[in-house]
PDB file of C-alpha atoms in Angstrom:
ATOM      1  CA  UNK A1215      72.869 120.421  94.444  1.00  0.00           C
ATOM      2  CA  UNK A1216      75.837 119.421  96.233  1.00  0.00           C
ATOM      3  CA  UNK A1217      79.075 122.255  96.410  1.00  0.00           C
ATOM      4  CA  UNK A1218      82.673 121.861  97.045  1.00  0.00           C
ATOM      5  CA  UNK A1219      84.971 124.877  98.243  1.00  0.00           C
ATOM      6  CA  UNK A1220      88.334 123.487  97.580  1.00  0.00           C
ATOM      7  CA  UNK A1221      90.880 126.461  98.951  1.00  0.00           C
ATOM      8  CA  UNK A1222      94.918 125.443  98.775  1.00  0.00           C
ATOM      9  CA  UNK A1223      97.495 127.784 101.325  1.00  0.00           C
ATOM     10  CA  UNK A1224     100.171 125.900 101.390  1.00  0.00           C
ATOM     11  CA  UNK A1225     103.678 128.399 100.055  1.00  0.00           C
ATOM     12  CA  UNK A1226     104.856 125.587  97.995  1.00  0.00           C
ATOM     13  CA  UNK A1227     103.333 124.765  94.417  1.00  0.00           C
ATOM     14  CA  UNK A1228     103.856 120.772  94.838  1.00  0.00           C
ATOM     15  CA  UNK A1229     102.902 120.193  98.855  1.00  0.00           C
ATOM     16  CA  UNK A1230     101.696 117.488 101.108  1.00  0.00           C
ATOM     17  CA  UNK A1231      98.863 119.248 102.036  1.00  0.00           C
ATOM     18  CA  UNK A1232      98.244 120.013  97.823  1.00  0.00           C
ATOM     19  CA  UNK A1233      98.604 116.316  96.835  1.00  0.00           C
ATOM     20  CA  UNK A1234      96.017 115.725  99.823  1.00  0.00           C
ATOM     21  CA  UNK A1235      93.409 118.252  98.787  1.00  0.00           C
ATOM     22  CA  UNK A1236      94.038 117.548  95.340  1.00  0.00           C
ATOM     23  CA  UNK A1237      93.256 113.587  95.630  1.00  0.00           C
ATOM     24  CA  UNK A1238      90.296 114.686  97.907  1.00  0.00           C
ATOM     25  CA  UNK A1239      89.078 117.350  95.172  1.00  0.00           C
ATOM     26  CA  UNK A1240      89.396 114.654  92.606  1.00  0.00           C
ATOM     27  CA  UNK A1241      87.001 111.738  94.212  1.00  0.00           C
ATOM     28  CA  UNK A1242      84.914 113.701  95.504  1.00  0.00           C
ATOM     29  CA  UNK A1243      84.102 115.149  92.019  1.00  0.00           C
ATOM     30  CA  UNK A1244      83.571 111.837  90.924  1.00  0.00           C
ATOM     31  CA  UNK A1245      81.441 110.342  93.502  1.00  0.00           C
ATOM     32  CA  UNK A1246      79.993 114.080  92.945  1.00  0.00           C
ATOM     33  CA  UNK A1247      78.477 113.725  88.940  1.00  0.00           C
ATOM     34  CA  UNK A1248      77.292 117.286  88.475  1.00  0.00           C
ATOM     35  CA  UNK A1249      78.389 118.916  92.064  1.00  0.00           C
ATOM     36  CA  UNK A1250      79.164 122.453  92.030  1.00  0.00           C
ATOM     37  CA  UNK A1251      83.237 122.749  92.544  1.00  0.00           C
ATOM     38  CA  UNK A1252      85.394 126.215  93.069  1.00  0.00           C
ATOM     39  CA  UNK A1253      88.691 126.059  93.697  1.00  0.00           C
ATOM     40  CA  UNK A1254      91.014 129.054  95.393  1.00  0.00           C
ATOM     41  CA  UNK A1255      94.592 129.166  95.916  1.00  0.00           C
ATOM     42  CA  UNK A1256      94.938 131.476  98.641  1.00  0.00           C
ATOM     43  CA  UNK A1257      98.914 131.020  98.232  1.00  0.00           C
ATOM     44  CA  UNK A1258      99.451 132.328  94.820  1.00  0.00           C
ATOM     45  CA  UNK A1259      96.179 134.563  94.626  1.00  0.00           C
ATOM     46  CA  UNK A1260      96.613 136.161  98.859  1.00  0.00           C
ATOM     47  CA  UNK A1261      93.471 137.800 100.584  1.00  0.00           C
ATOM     48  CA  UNK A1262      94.520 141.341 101.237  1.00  0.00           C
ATOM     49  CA  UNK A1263      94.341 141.921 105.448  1.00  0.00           C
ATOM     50  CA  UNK A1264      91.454 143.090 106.960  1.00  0.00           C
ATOM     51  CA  UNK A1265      91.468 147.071 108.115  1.00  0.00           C
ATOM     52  CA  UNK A1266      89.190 149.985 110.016  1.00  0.00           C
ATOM     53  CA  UNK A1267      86.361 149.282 107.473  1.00  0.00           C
ATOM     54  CA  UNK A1268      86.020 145.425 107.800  1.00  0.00           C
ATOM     55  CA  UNK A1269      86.054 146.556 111.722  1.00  0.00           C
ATOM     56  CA  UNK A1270      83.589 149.142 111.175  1.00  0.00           C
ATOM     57  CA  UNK A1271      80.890 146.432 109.285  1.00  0.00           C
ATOM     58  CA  UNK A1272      81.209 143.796 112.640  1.00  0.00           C
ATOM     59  CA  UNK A1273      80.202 146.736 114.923  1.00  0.00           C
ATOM     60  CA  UNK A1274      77.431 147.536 112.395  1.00  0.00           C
ATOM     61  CA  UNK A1275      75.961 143.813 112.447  1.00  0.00           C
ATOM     62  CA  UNK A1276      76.777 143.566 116.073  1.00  0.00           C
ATOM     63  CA  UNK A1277      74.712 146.605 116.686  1.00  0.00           C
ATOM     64  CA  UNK A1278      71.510 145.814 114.561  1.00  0.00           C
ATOM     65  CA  UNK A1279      71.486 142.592 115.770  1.00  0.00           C
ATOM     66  CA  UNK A1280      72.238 141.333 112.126  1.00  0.00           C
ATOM     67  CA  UNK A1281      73.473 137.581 112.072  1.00  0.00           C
ATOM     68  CA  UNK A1282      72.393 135.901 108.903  1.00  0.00           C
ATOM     69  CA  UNK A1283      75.025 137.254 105.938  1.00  0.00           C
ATOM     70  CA  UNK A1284      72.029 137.758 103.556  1.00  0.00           C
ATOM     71  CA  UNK A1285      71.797 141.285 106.028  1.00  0.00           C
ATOM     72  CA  UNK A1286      75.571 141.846 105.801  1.00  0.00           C
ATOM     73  CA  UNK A1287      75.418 144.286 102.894  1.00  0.00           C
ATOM     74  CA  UNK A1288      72.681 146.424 104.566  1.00  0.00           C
ATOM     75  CA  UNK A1289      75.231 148.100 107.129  1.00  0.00           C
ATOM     76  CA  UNK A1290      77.859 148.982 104.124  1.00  0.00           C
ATOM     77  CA  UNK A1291      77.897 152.876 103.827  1.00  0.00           C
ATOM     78  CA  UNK A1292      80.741 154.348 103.426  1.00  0.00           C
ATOM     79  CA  UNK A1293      82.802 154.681 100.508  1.00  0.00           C
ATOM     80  CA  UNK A1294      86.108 152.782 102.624  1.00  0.00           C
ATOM     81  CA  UNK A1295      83.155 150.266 103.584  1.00  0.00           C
ATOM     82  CA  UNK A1296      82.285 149.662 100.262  1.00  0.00           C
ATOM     83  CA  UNK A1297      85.864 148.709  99.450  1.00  0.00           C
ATOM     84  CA  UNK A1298      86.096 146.315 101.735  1.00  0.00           C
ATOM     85  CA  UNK A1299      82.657 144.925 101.059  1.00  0.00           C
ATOM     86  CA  UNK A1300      84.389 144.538  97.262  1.00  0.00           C
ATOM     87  CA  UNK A1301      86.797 142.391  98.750  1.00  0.00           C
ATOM     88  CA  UNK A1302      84.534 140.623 101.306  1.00  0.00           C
ATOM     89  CA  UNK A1303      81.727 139.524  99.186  1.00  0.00           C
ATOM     90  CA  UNK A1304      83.241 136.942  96.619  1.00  0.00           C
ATOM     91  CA  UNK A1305      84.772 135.268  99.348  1.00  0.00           C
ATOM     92  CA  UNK A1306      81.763 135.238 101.195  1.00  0.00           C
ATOM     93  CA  UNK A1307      79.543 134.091  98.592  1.00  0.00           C
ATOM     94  CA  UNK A1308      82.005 130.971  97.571  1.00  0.00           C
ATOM     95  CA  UNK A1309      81.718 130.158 101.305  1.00  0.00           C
ATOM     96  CA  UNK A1310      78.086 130.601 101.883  1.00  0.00           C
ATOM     97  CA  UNK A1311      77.564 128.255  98.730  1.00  0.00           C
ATOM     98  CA  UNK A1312      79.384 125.613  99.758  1.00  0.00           C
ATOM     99  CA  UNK A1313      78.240 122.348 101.835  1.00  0.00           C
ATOM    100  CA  UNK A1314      81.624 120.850 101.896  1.00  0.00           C
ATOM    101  CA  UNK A1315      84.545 122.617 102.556  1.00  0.00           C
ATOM    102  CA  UNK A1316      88.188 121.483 101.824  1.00  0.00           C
ATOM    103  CA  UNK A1317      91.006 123.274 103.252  1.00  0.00           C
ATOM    104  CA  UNK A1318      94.556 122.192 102.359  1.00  0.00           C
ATOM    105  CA  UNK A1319      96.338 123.559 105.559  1.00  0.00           C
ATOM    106  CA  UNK A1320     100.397 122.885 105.994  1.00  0.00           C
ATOM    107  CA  UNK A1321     101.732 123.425 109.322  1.00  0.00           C
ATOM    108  CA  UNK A1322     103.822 126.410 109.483  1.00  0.00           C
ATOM    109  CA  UNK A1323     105.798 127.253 113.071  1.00  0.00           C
ATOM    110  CA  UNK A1324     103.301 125.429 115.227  1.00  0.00           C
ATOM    111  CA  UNK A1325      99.637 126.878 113.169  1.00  0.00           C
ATOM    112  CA  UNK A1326      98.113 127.360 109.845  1.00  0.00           C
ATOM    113  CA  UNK A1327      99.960 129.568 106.596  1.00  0.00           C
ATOM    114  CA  UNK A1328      99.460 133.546 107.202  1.00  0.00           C
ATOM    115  CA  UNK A1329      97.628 133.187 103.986  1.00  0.00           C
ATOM    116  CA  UNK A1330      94.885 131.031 105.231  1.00  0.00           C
ATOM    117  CA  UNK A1331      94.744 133.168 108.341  1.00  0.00           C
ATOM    118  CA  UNK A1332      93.407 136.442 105.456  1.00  0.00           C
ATOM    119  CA  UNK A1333      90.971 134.727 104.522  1.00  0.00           C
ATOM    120  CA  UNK A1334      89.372 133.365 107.414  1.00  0.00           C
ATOM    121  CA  UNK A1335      89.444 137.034 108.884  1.00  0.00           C
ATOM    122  CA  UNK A1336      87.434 138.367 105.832  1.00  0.00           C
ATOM    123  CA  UNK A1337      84.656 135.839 105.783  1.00  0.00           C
ATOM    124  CA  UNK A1338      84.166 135.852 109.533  1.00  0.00           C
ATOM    125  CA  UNK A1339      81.538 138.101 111.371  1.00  0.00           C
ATOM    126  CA  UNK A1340      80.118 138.258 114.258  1.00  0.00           C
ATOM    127  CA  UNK A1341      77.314 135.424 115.801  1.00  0.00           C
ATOM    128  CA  UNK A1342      78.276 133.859 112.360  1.00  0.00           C
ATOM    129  CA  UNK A1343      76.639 130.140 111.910  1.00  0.00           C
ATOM    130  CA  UNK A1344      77.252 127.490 109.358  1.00  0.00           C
ATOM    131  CA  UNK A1345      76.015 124.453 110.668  1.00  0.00           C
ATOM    132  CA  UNK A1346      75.069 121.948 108.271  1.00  0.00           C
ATOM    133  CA  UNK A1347      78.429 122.023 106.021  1.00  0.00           C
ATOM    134  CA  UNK A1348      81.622 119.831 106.584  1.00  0.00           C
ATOM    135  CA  UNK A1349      85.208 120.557 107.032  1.00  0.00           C
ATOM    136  CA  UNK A1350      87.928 118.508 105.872  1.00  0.00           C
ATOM    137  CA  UNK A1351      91.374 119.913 106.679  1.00  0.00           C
ATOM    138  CA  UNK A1352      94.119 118.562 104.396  1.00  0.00           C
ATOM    139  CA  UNK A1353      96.944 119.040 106.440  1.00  0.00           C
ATOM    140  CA  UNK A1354     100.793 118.241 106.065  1.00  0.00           C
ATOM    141  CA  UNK A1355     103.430 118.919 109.280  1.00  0.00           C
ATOM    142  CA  UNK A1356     107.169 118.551 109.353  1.00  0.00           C
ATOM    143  CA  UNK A1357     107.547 117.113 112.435  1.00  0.00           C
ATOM    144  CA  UNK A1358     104.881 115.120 114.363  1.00  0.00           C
ATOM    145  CA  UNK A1359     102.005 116.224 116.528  1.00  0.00           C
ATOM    146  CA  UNK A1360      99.687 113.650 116.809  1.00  0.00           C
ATOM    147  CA  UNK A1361      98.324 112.540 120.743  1.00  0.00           C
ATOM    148  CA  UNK A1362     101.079 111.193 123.070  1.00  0.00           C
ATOM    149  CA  UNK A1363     103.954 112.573 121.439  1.00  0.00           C
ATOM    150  CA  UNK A1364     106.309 115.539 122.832  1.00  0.00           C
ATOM    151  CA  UNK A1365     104.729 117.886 120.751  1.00  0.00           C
ATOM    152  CA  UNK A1366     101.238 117.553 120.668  1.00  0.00           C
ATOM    153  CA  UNK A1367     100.915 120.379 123.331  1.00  0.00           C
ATOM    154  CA  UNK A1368     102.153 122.826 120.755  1.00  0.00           C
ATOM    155  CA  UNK A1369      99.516 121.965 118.180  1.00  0.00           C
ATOM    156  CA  UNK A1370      98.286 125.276 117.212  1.00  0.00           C
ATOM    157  CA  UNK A1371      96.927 123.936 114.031  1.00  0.00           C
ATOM    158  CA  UNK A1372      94.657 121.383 113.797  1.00  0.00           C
ATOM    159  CA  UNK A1373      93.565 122.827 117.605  1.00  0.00           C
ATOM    160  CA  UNK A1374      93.010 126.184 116.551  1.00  0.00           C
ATOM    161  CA  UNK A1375      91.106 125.217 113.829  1.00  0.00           C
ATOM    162  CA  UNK A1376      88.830 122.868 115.041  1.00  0.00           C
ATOM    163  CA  UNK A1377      88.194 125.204 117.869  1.00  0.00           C
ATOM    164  CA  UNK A1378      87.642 128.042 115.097  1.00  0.00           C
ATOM    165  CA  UNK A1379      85.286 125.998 113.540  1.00  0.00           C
ATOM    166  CA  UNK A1380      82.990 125.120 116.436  1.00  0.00           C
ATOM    167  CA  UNK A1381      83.548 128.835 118.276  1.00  0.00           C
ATOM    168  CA  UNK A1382      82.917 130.793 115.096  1.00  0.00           C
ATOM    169  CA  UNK A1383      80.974 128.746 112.752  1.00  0.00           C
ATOM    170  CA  UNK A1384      79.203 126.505 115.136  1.00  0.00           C
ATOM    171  CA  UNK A1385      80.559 123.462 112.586  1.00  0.00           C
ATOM    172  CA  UNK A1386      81.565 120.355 114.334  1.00  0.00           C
ATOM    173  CA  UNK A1387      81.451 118.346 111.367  1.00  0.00           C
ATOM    174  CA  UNK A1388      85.234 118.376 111.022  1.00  0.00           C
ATOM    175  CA  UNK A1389      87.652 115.542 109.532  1.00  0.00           C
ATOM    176  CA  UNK A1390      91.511 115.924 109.822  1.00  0.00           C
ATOM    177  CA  UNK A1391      94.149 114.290 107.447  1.00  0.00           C
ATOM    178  CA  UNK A1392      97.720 114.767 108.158  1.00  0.00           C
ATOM    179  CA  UNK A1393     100.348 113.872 106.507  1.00  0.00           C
ATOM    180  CA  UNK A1394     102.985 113.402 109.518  1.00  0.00           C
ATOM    181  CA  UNK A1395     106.753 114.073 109.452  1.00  0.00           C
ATOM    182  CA  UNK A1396     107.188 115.209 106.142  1.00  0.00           C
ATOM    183  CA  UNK A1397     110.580 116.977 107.165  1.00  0.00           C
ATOM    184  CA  UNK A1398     112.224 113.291 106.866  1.00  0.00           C
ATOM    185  CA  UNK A1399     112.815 114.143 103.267  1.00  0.00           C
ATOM    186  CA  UNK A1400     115.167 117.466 103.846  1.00  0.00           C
ATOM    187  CA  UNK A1401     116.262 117.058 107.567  1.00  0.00           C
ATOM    188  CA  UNK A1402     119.281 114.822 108.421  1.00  0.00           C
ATOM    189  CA  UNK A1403     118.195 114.068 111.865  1.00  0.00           C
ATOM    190  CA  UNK A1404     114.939 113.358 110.903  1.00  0.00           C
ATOM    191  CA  UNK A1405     115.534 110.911 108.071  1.00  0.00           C
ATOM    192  CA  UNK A1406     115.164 107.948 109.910  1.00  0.00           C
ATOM    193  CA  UNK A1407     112.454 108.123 110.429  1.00  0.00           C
ATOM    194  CA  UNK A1408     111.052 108.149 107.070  1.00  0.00           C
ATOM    195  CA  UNK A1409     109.524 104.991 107.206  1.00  0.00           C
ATOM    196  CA  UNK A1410     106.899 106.535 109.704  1.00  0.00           C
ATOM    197  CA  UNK A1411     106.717 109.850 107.124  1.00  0.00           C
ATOM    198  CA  UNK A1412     105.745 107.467 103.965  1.00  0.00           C
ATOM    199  CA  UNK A1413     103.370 105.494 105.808  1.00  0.00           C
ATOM    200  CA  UNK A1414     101.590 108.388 107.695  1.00  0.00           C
ATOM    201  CA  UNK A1415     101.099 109.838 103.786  1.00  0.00           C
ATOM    202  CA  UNK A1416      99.815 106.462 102.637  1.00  0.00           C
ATOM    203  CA  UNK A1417      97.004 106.407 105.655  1.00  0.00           C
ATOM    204  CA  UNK A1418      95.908 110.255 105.355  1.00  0.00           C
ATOM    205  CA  UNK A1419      95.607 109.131 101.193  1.00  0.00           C
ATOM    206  CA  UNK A1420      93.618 106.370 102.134  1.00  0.00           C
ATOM    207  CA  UNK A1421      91.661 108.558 104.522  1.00  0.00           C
ATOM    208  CA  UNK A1422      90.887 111.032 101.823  1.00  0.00           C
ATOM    209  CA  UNK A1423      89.907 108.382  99.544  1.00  0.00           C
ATOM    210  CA  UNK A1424      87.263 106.724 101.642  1.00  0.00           C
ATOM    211  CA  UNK A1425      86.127 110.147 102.555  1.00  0.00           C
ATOM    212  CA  UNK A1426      85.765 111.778  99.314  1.00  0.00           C
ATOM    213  CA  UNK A1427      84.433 108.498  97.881  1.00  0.00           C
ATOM    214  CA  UNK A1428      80.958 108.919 100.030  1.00  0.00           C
ATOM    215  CA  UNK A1429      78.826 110.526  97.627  1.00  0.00           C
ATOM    216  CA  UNK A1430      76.147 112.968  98.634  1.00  0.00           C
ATOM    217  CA  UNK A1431      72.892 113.293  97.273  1.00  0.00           C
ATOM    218  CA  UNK A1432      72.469 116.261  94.738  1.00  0.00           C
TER     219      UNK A1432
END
């Protein structure tokens, strides 16, 4: 049977990026009858930081050779590593269950919320593969990034996560949907431009739609 991850980081409880996630979470479900769902708000409900013991469990699978996360829990000893197994293993599990995987990701000062950041660093180990599932990266930026404009060099956020993605989790299978300019609403020197800001929303809601719509066989 078919299982969505639906995490949310952006800081602000009615988002871009949440309205995104939230429309995607939605179709899906119903192009989904009976599809597993589990939703986490990384924003409201933060991932504590990794420390020494999360450290001390990648140089334990790195040494035995241990790459498929059924063997994770073998290397756990320690009383410190059992903590942050505790913390590690729901996270792990939701991910590990999932075949889709939908991210609502704002763009904050050029990358991805400090929240999200957490919990990628807890579910992430080393030689780590999870081909087979999709991304899709809600994603919401104040300004706008996308190819041929002044700032696409600075991109940190839908770059660093694709590259995540492919360099960590060997996943290529990777959709983006941005919702461009969305500082046209507060920013005086911006607001001009809010023509381009409403109709960038309008396409990444359409993309989501047609997406989401695609069921997949249970």
């Amino acid at each position: 049977m078919s299982h969505l991850l639906h995490l949310d980081s952006s800081a602000r409880s009615a988002s871009f990026s949440r309205e995104l996630s939230a429309r995607f979470a939605e179709v899906w479900r119903a192009a989904n009858p009976g599809a597993g769902y589990t939703y986490r708000d990384v924003a409201a409900d933060p991932v504590p930081p990794i420390g020494q013991a999360w450290t001390e469990i990648c140089d334990a699978l790195l040494q035995a050779g241990i790459t498929d996360p059924a063997g994770y829990a073998s290397v756990v000893k320690t009383p410190e590593q059992r903590e942050a197994w505790a913390v590690i293993e729901p996270l792990l599990a939701e991910l590990l269950a999932a075949d889709v995987v939908l991210i609502g990701a704002p763009m904050y000062n050029f990358s991805i919320p400090a929240t999200l950041k957490l919990w990628i660093d807890q579910v992430t180990f080393p030689k780590m593969s999870l081909a087979g599932r999709a991304f899709v990266v809600a994603g919401a930026r104040g300004g706008t990034y996308l190819p041929g404009t002044p700032r696409e060099p600075v991109d940190h956020h839908e770059r660093y996560l694709r590259d995540f993605f492919a360099g960590h989790y060997d996943v290529r299978d990777v959709t983006f949907l941005n919702s461009e300019l969305t500082n046209a609403l507060v920013d005086p020197r911006l607001s001009p431009r809010d023509p381009e800001r409403i109709a960038s929303r309008d396409q990444a809601l359409l993309g989501v739609e047609k997406l989401a719509s695609v069921g997949k066989e249970a």
